[in-house]
Each structure stands twice: as C-alpha cells, then as structure tokens.
C-alpha cells in the first residue's frame, strides 16, 4: 500500500482533542464545557434544541432569517409550544421586543436566537438580550455560527447557556466539525428532560457522561481526524493574526462594502448600519430588477465574486455580498463591487 499524507495520519489523542476544546472556549470567552461535535453546525444546533426543549414547555423562537425558521420546526417536533417573534429582514430584533414577548408569555423556558444572519446581513444585539432572558429565568440558545471571529462573542458575560459555533464562516476553517459551549444551567435542563436525545448522534448528554465526566481521558468514538486537524490549523491562524485583528478585518470589509454599494447608487437592505453583520452585506436591487438576474450578471463579469441572490421572502430584491474568512479582505470586496458595477451598467 502506498503512503498518503491525508490517510496515514497518527491517531488524534484525547489530550489533543481536549486542547482544541480549550482553544474554542477561549475564542468564545467561556468557562463552560465545550464539546466539539463531529459534524456540521446543524448537528449541535439540533442537539441543543432537542435537548433543551422539554415536551409541553414553551419556547420563544426569534426569527430574523432562515435558520430561525428551522429552529421552530425542531422545537415543535420536540413537543414544545412555540412563541414566534418574527422580525422583518431589514433589521435586528431589539432587547425590548424580546422582553415584551417574555412578559406576555411568562411560561417561556427557552429562547432560541441567531446572532449574525449571513443570509440577511443583520446581527442581533445579544449583549442586551442575554440579560433579559436570564432575568426571566429562561435558557438562551444562540446560533453564533456566522458571528464567531467576525464580531465580539462574549458567551459568559452575555449569559448564553448554549452557544453553537462552526468554523466555516469567519473562522475560515472546515465545515465538518462544530462546537457548543454548554453552561451549568443548560446541563441541568438537559439532564431533567426525559425526551433529551440519548444514545444518539444528537446527544450532548452522551458527550457529558462519556467524555467530560470521565475526565476527557478517552474519546467515545473515532474523531473526524482531518476536520480536527483543519480546525486546529484555523485556530493557529486566528491566534497568529489575533482575534481582535480578525474581527477588525471583518468590520472593515463590511464598512467598505456598504460604502461601495452606496457609491454605486444601491440602497443597503439593512437600514441602520448598527444592525449590519460583519460577515455579509445585503443591498436592495433597483426597482424592476430581479436579484437573481443582477447576481447572475455580476457573476458573468467575475465568476469568482462572492455575490449571491437573496433567499426566502426577500429572494426577489435582496442581493448579498459575502465577506467572511479569507474574503474579509479589501481586495475581495473591491472585486465584488466591480462585478456589481459592471452588472448595473448592463
Ligand atoms: C452558515 C450558518 C449555519 C450553518 O449552516 P449551513 O447552511 O450548513 O452552512 C448555521 N447558522 C447560521 C446563522 C449560519 O450562518
């Protein structure tokens, strides 16, 4: 058998796995347990929701984009009554709106929220929402897949009980592993929920019992070796550049895109720049022009430009420029703007 560098790797040790978990915890500013789930981020998102939503309980699902809509389905499927707080896709939810929803429905035990929405280009103010949820006594499950490394993510300071991240967006890493930081209150909720997944790919409790509570000495299953290597490499790169610099690079790309779009005569979709996400910028297409057509035309001008048409309810008039990971770079932004300019001229 011939040697292959991707195939003939030494096994990943428990110590190495635990060390990568600690590096993720540092990135998330948390002292909570971190589990590196061996699948794309939808795995810990579904695991967290199905674990935390007791049958018969009430959950508040904040819908500011496509992922929130999916969370509602999981919550209902887990037997929870779902109160939906839907927000138009041109703005973020406010802490006051969350507080009002909690006041109207005192029985709410769980709040699911997306931090940054790559699909709509908004970022929700978790710093203000976290304390409101904590004061109500509910758990907060946050999808921070698109915000981690693009903007501050202060898991413990904000009171996030279940914080889910993936490496494929601003971290510039692999999509095949993900992570969730689980706080003490969340572990208790999961343990008390008779319907929480157990002996299942979705089970966070399995990881607690078989990995964390046994001192992280032996991995319960063969880890995704290549993805774990890529995750460690992307953490190396973030630590080398410095998290603050990575965040500043994303902020800079977002500001440059917004300004450039305005210069092209385009209207930013997200009205208030303070609501805009650092991972993606959305713009309104001019009257009478379909977003799909404009995106296709821009991609003819430059097939490599990170431009896509919107999805869901805003598919017709929303165009999106992605600027995360290696694309959070002024040169990439300028390329996208040039392609958009060429498409508009046509
Ligand atoms: C990208 C992303 C995910 C991960 O989902 P994929 O569609 O599989 O990439 C989850 N949540 C949010 C908010 C994301 O932006």
CSV table of C-alpha atoms and ligand atoms in Angstrom, one decimal:
chain,number,residue,atom,x,y,z
A,1,UNK,CA,0.0,0.0,0.0
A,2,UNK,CA,1.4,3.4,-0.9
A,3,UNK,CA,1.7,6.2,1.7
A,4,UNK,CA,-0.8,9.1,1.5
A,5,UNK,CA,-0.4,12.2,3.7
A,6,UNK,CA,-4.2,12.6,4.1
A,7,UNK,CA,-4.8,9.0,5.0
A,8,UNK,CA,-1.9,7.7,7.0
A,9,UNK,CA,-2.1,10.1,9.9
A,10,UNK,CA,-1.2,9.2,13.5
A,11,UNK,CA,-4.4,8.9,15.7
A,12,UNK,CA,-5.8,12.0,17.4
A,13,UNK,CA,-5.2,11.7,21.1
A,14,UNK,CA,-7.7,12.6,23.8
A,15,UNK,CA,-5.3,15.3,25.1
A,16,UNK,CA,-5.1,16.9,21.6
A,17,UNK,CA,-8.9,16.8,21.3
A,18,UNK,CA,-9.3,18.4,24.8
A,19,UNK,CA,-6.7,21.0,24.0
A,20,UNK,CA,-8.7,22.1,20.9
A,21,UNK,CA,-11.8,22.3,23.0
A,22,UNK,CA,-10.0,24.7,25.4
A,23,UNK,CA,-8.9,26.9,22.4
A,24,UNK,CA,-12.5,27.1,21.3
A,25,UNK,CA,-13.6,28.0,24.8
A,26,UNK,CA,-11.0,30.9,24.8
A,27,UNK,CA,-12.4,32.1,21.4
A,28,UNK,CA,-15.9,32.1,22.9
A,29,UNK,CA,-14.8,33.7,26.1
A,30,UNK,CA,-16.4,31.0,28.2
A,31,UNK,CA,-15.5,28.8,31.2
A,32,UNK,CA,-18.4,26.5,30.3
A,33,UNK,CA,-17.8,23.0,28.9
A,34,UNK,CA,-17.1,22.9,25.2
A,35,UNK,CA,-18.0,19.9,23.1
A,36,UNK,CA,-16.5,19.7,19.6
A,37,UNK,CA,-19.3,18.0,17.8
A,38,UNK,CA,-18.3,15.8,14.9
A,39,UNK,CA,-20.5,17.1,12.2
A,40,UNK,CA,-21.6,20.4,10.6
A,41,UNK,CA,-23.1,23.0,12.9
A,42,UNK,CA,-26.7,21.9,12.3
A,43,UNK,CA,-25.7,18.9,14.5
A,44,UNK,CA,-25.2,20.8,17.7
A,45,UNK,CA,-28.0,23.2,16.9
A,46,UNK,CA,-30.5,20.4,16.6
A,47,UNK,CA,-28.9,18.6,19.6
A,48,UNK,CA,-29.1,21.7,21.8
A,49,UNK,CA,-32.7,22.5,20.8
A,50,UNK,CA,-34.0,18.9,21.2
A,51,UNK,CA,-32.1,18.6,24.5
A,52,UNK,CA,-33.3,21.9,26.0
A,53,UNK,CA,-37.0,21.8,24.8
A,54,UNK,CA,-39.0,19.7,27.2
A,55,UNK,CA,-42.3,18.3,25.8
A,56,UNK,CA,-45.1,20.6,27.0
A,57,UNK,CA,-42.8,23.5,27.7
A,58,UNK,CA,-42.9,26.9,26.0
A,59,UNK,CA,-40.1,28.3,23.9
A,60,UNK,CA,-39.6,31.8,22.3
A,61,UNK,CA,-38.1,31.4,18.9
A,62,UNK,CA,-36.7,34.7,17.5
A,63,UNK,CA,-36.9,34.6,13.7
A,64,UNK,CA,-34.6,37.0,11.9
A,65,UNK,CA,-33.7,34.7,9.0
A,66,UNK,CA,-33.9,31.2,7.5
A,67,UNK,CA,-32.1,29.4,10.4
A,68,UNK,CA,-34.6,30.7,13.0
A,69,UNK,CA,-37.5,29.3,10.9
A,70,UNK,CA,-35.8,25.9,11.0
A,71,UNK,CA,-35.4,26.1,14.8
A,72,UNK,CA,-39.2,26.5,15.1
A,73,UNK,CA,-39.7,23.1,13.4
A,74,UNK,CA,-37.3,21.4,15.7
A,75,UNK,CA,-38.9,23.0,18.8
A,76,UNK,CA,-42.4,21.9,17.8
A,77,UNK,CA,-41.1,18.5,16.9
A,78,UNK,CA,-39.6,18.2,20.4
A,79,UNK,CA,-43.1,18.8,21.8
A,80,UNK,CA,-42.6,22.5,22.8
A,81,UNK,CA,-45.2,25.2,22.3
A,82,UNK,CA,-43.5,27.8,20.2
A,83,UNK,CA,-44.0,31.6,20.6
A,84,UNK,CA,-42.5,33.1,17.4
A,85,UNK,CA,-41.1,36.6,17.4
A,86,UNK,CA,-40.6,37.3,13.7
A,87,UNK,CA,-38.7,40.4,12.6
A,88,UNK,CA,-38.5,41.9,9.1
A,89,UNK,CA,-35.3,41.0,7.3
A,90,UNK,CA,-34.1,44.7,7.1
A,91,UNK,CA,-33.4,45.0,10.9
A,92,UNK,CA,-32.3,43.3,14.0
A,93,UNK,CA,-34.5,42.3,16.9
A,94,UNK,CA,-34.3,44.5,19.9
A,95,UNK,CA,-33.9,43.6,23.6
A,96,UNK,CA,-37.2,45.4,24.3
A,97,UNK,CA,-39.1,43.2,21.8
A,98,UNK,CA,-37.7,40.1,23.5
A,99,UNK,CA,-38.6,41.5,26.9
A,100,UNK,CA,-42.2,42.2,25.8
A,101,UNK,CA,-42.5,38.7,24.3
A,102,UNK,CA,-41.3,37.2,27.6
A,103,UNK,CA,-43.7,39.4,29.7
A,104,UNK,CA,-46.7,38.3,27.5
A,105,UNK,CA,-45.7,34.6,27.9
A,106,UNK,CA,-44.3,34.2,31.4
A,107,UNK,CA,-44.0,30.4,30.9
A,108,UNK,CA,-41.2,30.7,28.4
A,109,UNK,CA,-38.3,28.4,29.5
A,110,UNK,CA,-36.1,28.6,26.4
A,111,UNK,CA,-35.2,31.3,23.9
A,112,UNK,CA,-33.6,30.4,20.6
A,113,UNK,CA,-31.8,33.2,18.7
A,114,UNK,CA,-29.4,33.6,15.8
A,115,UNK,CA,-26.5,36.1,16.5
A,116,UNK,CA,-25.4,37.1,13.0
A,117,UNK,CA,-27.5,36.2,10.0
A,118,UNK,CA,-25.3,35.6,7.0
A,119,UNK,CA,-28.4,35.2,4.8
A,120,UNK,CA,-29.8,38.7,5.5
A,121,UNK,CA,-26.8,40.6,6.7
A,122,UNK,CA,-28.1,41.5,10.2
A,123,UNK,CA,-26.6,41.0,13.6
A,124,UNK,CA,-28.8,40.7,16.7
A,125,UNK,CA,-27.8,42.6,19.9
A,126,UNK,CA,-27.1,39.6,22.1
A,127,UNK,CA,-25.3,41.7,24.8
A,128,UNK,CA,-28.7,43.4,25.5
A,129,UNK,CA,-30.9,40.3,25.0
A,130,UNK,CA,-28.9,37.9,27.2
A,131,UNK,CA,-29.5,39.6,30.5
A,132,UNK,CA,-33.2,40.0,29.7
A,133,UNK,CA,-33.5,36.2,29.1
A,134,UNK,CA,-31.5,35.4,32.2
A,135,UNK,CA,-33.7,37.8,34.4
A,136,UNK,CA,-36.8,35.9,33.1
A,137,UNK,CA,-35.2,32.6,34.2
A,138,UNK,CA,-35.2,31.1,30.7
A,139,UNK,CA,-32.3,29.4,28.9
A,140,UNK,CA,-30.6,31.1,25.9
A,141,UNK,CA,-29.6,29.0,22.9
A,142,UNK,CA,-27.5,31.1,20.5
A,143,UNK,CA,-26.5,30.2,16.9
A,144,UNK,CA,-23.2,32.0,16.7
A,145,UNK,CA,-22.0,30.1,13.6
A,146,UNK,CA,-21.8,33.3,11.5
A,147,UNK,CA,-20.7,35.6,14.2
A,148,UNK,CA,-17.8,33.8,15.8
A,149,UNK,CA,-14.5,35.5,14.9
A,150,UNK,CA,-16.4,38.2,12.9
A,151,UNK,CA,-17.6,40.2,15.9
A,152,UNK,CA,-17.3,40.0,19.7
A,153,UNK,CA,-18.9,36.9,21.2
A,154,UNK,CA,-18.9,37.0,25.0
A,155,UNK,CA,-20.7,33.8,25.9
A,156,UNK,CA,-20.4,34.0,29.7
A,157,UNK,CA,-20.7,37.8,30.1
A,158,UNK,CA,-23.9,37.8,28.0
A,159,UNK,CA,-25.4,34.7,29.8
A,160,UNK,CA,-25.5,32.4,26.8
A,161,UNK,CA,-26.4,28.9,28.1
A,162,UNK,CA,-25.9,27.0,24.8
A,163,UNK,CA,-23.6,28.7,22.3
A,164,UNK,CA,-23.2,26.9,19.0
A,165,UNK,CA,-20.4,27.8,16.6
A,166,UNK,CA,-19.0,26.4,13.3
A,167,UNK,CA,-15.6,27.1,11.7
A,168,UNK,CA,-16.7,27.5,8.1
A,169,UNK,CA,-17.6,31.2,8.1
A,170,UNK,CA,-15.4,33.9,9.7
A,171,UNK,CA,-13.0,31.4,11.3
A,172,UNK,CA,-12.0,30.4,7.7
A,173,UNK,CA,-12.0,26.7,8.8
A,174,UNK,CA,-13.6,23.4,8.0
A,175,UNK,CA,-17.4,22.8,7.8
A,176,UNK,CA,-17.3,19.2,9.1
A,177,UNK,CA,-16.9,19.9,12.8
A,178,UNK,CA,-18.6,22.4,15.0
A,179,UNK,CA,-18.8,23.1,18.7
A,180,UNK,CA,-21.2,24.0,21.5
A,181,UNK,CA,-20.5,25.6,24.9
A,182,UNK,CA,-22.8,24.3,27.5
A,183,UNK,CA,-23.4,26.1,30.8
A,184,UNK,CA,-24.3,24.5,34.2
A,185,UNK,CA,-28.0,25.6,33.9
A,186,UNK,CA,-28.2,24.0,30.4
A,187,UNK,CA,-26.7,20.7,31.6
A,188,UNK,CA,-29.3,20.6,34.4
A,189,UNK,CA,-32.1,21.2,31.9
A,190,UNK,CA,-30.9,18.5,29.5
A,191,UNK,CA,-30.5,16.0,32.4
A,192,UNK,CA,-34.0,16.8,33.6
A,193,UNK,CA,-35.6,16.5,30.1
A,194,UNK,CA,-36.8,12.9,29.7
A,195,UNK,CA,-37.0,13.5,26.0
A,196,UNK,CA,-33.5,14.8,25.5
A,197,UNK,CA,-31.6,12.7,23.0
A,198,UNK,CA,-29.6,9.9,24.5
A,199,UNK,CA,-27.5,7.2,22.8
A,200,UNK,CA,-27.9,9.3,19.8
A,201,UNK,CA,-25.7,11.3,17.4
A,202,UNK,CA,-27.7,14.3,18.6
A,203,UNK,CA,-27.0,13.7,22.3
A,204,UNK,CA,-24.9,16.3,24.1
A,205,UNK,CA,-25.6,14.3,27.3
A,206,UNK,CA,-23.7,11.3,25.8
A,207,UNK,CA,-20.7,13.5,25.5
A,208,UNK,CA,-21.0,14.8,29.0
A,209,UNK,CA,-21.3,11.3,30.5
A,210,UNK,CA,-18.8,9.5,28.3
A,211,UNK,CA,-16.2,12.3,27.8
A,212,UNK,CA,-16.4,15.2,30.2
A,213,UNK,CA,-17.5,13.4,33.4
A,214,UNK,CA,-14.8,10.7,32.9
A,215,UNK,CA,-12.1,13.3,32.8
A,216,UNK,CA,-11.7,13.6,29.0
A,217,UNK,CA,-9.4,10.6,29.0
A,218,UNK,CA,-10.8,8.5,26.2
A,219,UNK,CA,-12.7,9.6,23.1
A,220,UNK,CA,-16.1,7.9,22.9
A,221,UNK,CA,-15.8,7.5,19.1
A,222,UNK,CA,-13.3,7.8,16.4
A,223,UNK,CA,-13.0,11.6,15.8
A,224,UNK,CA,-13.1,13.3,12.3
A,225,UNK,CA,-9.3,13.3,12.1
A,226,UNK,CA,-8.9,15.5,9.0
A,227,UNK,CA,-11.5,18.0,10.1
A,228,UNK,CA,-10.0,18.2,13.6
A,229,UNK,CA,-6.6,18.9,12.0
A,230,UNK,CA,-8.1,21.6,9.9
A,231,UNK,CA,-9.8,23.1,12.9
A,232,UNK,CA,-6.5,23.2,14.9
A,233,UNK,CA,-4.9,24.9,11.8
A,234,UNK,CA,-7.6,27.5,11.6
A,235,UNK,CA,-7.3,28.2,15.3
A,236,UNK,CA,-3.5,28.6,14.8
A,237,UNK,CA,-4.2,31.1,12.0
A,238,UNK,CA,-6.7,33.1,14.2
A,239,UNK,CA,-4.3,33.1,17.2
A,240,UNK,CA,-1.4,34.3,14.9
A,241,UNK,CA,-3.4,37.2,13.5
A,242,UNK,CA,-5.1,37.9,16.8
A,243,UNK,CA,-8.9,37.6,17.4
A,244,UNK,CA,-9.2,41.4,17.6
A,245,UNK,CA,-7.5,41.8,14.3
A,246,UNK,CA,-9.7,39.2,12.7
A,247,UNK,CA,-12.8,41.0,14.0
A,248,UNK,CA,-11.4,44.3,12.7
A,249,UNK,CA,-10.8,42.8,9.3
A,250,UNK,CA,-14.4,41.7,9.1
A,251,UNK,CA,-15.7,45.0,10.3
A,252,UNK,CA,-13.6,46.8,7.7
A,253,UNK,CA,-14.8,44.6,4.9
A,254,UNK,CA,-18.4,45.3,5.9
A,255,UNK,CA,-17.9,49.0,6.1
A,256,UNK,CA,-16.1,49.0,2.7
A,257,UNK,CA,-18.9,47.0,1.1
A,258,UNK,CA,-21.7,49.2,2.5
A,259,UNK,CA,-19.9,52.4,1.3
A,260,UNK,CA,-19.1,50.9,-2.1
A,261,UNK,CA,-22.7,49.9,-2.6
A,262,UNK,CA,-23.9,53.4,-1.7
A,263,UNK,CA,-21.4,54.8,-4.2
A,264,UNK,CA,-22.9,52.5,-6.9
A,265,UNK,CA,-26.3,54.0,-6.1
A,266,UNK,CA,-27.5,50.9,-4.3
A,267,UNK,CA,-29.5,51.0,-1.1
A,268,UNK,CA,-28.3,48.8,1.8
A,269,UNK,CA,-31.0,46.3,2.8
A,270,UNK,CA,-30.3,46.8,6.5
A,271,UNK,CA,-31.4,50.3,7.1
A,272,UNK,CA,-29.4,51.0,10.3
A,273,UNK,CA,-25.7,50.4,9.8
A,274,UNK,CA,-25.5,49.4,13.5
A,275,UNK,CA,-27.7,46.3,12.7
A,276,UNK,CA,-25.4,45.2,9.9
A,277,UNK,CA,-23.5,42.0,10.2
A,278,UNK,CA,-19.7,41.9,9.6
A,279,UNK,CA,-20.0,38.7,7.6
A,280,UNK,CA,-22.2,39.7,4.8
A,281,UNK,CA,-23.7,42.9,3.3
A,282,UNK,CA,-27.2,42.9,1.7
A,283,UNK,CA,-28.4,45.5,-0.8
A,284,UNK,CA,-31.7,46.2,-2.4
A,285,UNK,CA,-31.8,45.7,-6.1
A,286,UNK,CA,-33.0,48.8,-8.1
A,287,UNK,CA,-36.8,48.9,-8.9
A,288,UNK,CA,-37.8,46.4,-11.6
A,289,UNK,CA,-34.6,44.3,-11.5
A,290,UNK,CA,-34.7,40.8,-10.1
A,291,UNK,CA,-31.9,40.0,-7.6
A,292,UNK,CA,-31.3,36.6,-9.4
A,293,UNK,CA,-30.7,38.4,-12.7
A,294,UNK,CA,-28.4,41.0,-11.2
A,295,UNK,CA,-26.4,38.4,-9.4
A,296,UNK,CA,-26.1,36.2,-12.5
A,297,UNK,CA,-25.0,39.2,-14.5
A,298,UNK,CA,-22.4,40.1,-11.8
A,299,UNK,CA,-21.1,36.6,-11.9
A,300,UNK,CA,-20.7,36.8,-15.7
A,301,UNK,CA,-18.5,39.8,-15.1
A,302,UNK,CA,-16.5,38.0,-12.5
A,303,UNK,CA,-17.3,34.3,-11.8
A,304,UNK,CA,-15.3,34.3,-8.6
A,305,UNK,CA,-17.0,37.3,-6.9
A,306,UNK,CA,-18.7,36.4,-3.6
A,307,UNK,CA,-22.2,37.6,-4.7
A,308,UNK,CA,-25.4,35.7,-4.3
A,309,UNK,CA,-29.1,36.5,-4.7
A,310,UNK,CA,-31.2,36.5,-1.5
A,311,UNK,CA,-33.3,33.5,-0.4
A,312,UNK,CA,-36.6,33.1,1.2
A,313,UNK,CA,-39.1,36.0,1.4
A,314,UNK,CA,-36.6,38.5,0.1
A,315,UNK,CA,-35.4,36.5,-2.8
A,316,UNK,CA,-36.6,39.0,-5.4
A,317,UNK,CA,-35.0,42.2,-4.2
A,318,UNK,CA,-32.1,41.2,-2.0
A,319,UNK,CA,-28.5,40.8,-3.2
A,320,UNK,CA,-25.8,39.6,-0.9
A,321,UNK,CA,-22.0,40.1,-0.8
A,322,UNK,CA,-20.2,37.7,1.5
A,323,UNK,CA,-17.0,38.9,3.2
A,324,UNK,CA,-16.1,36.3,5.7
A,325,UNK,CA,-12.9,34.3,6.4
A,326,UNK,CA,-10.3,34.9,3.7
A,327,UNK,CA,-12.9,37.0,1.8
A,328,UNK,CA,-12.9,39.6,4.6
A,329,UNK,CA,-10.3,41.4,2.5
A,330,UNK,CA,-10.5,44.8,0.8
A,331,UNK,CA,-9.3,43.3,-2.5
A,332,UNK,CA,-12.1,40.7,-2.5
A,333,UNK,CA,-14.6,43.4,-1.6
A,334,UNK,CA,-13.4,45.6,-4.4
A,335,UNK,CA,-13.7,42.7,-6.8
A,336,UNK,CA,-17.3,42.1,-5.7
A,337,UNK,CA,-18.1,45.8,-6.1
A,338,UNK,CA,-16.6,46.0,-9.5
A,339,UNK,CA,-18.6,43.0,-10.7
A,340,UNK,CA,-21.8,44.6,-9.3
A,341,UNK,CA,-20.9,47.9,-11.0
A,342,UNK,CA,-20.5,46.1,-14.3
A,343,UNK,CA,-23.8,44.3,-13.9
A,344,UNK,CA,-25.6,47.5,-13.1
A,345,UNK,CA,-24.2,49.2,-16.2
A,346,UNK,CA,-25.6,46.4,-18.3
B,1,LIG,C1,-23.8,29.1,7.9
B,1,LIG,C2,-24.7,29.1,9.1
B,1,LIG,C3,-25.0,27.9,9.7
B,1,LIG,C4,-24.5,26.6,9.2
B,1,LIG,O1,-25.4,26.1,8.2
B,1,LIG,P1,-25.0,25.7,6.7
B,1,LIG,O2,-26.2,26.2,6.0
B,1,LIG,O3,-25.0,24.2,6.7
B,1,LIG,O4,-23.7,26.3,6.4
B,1,LIG,C5,-25.9,27.9,10.8
B,1,LIG,N1,-26.4,29.1,11.3
B,1,LIG,C6,-26.1,30.3,10.7
B,1,LIG,C7,-26.6,31.5,11.3
B,1,LIG,C8,-25.2,30.3,9.6
B,1,LIG,O5,-24.9,31.5,9.0
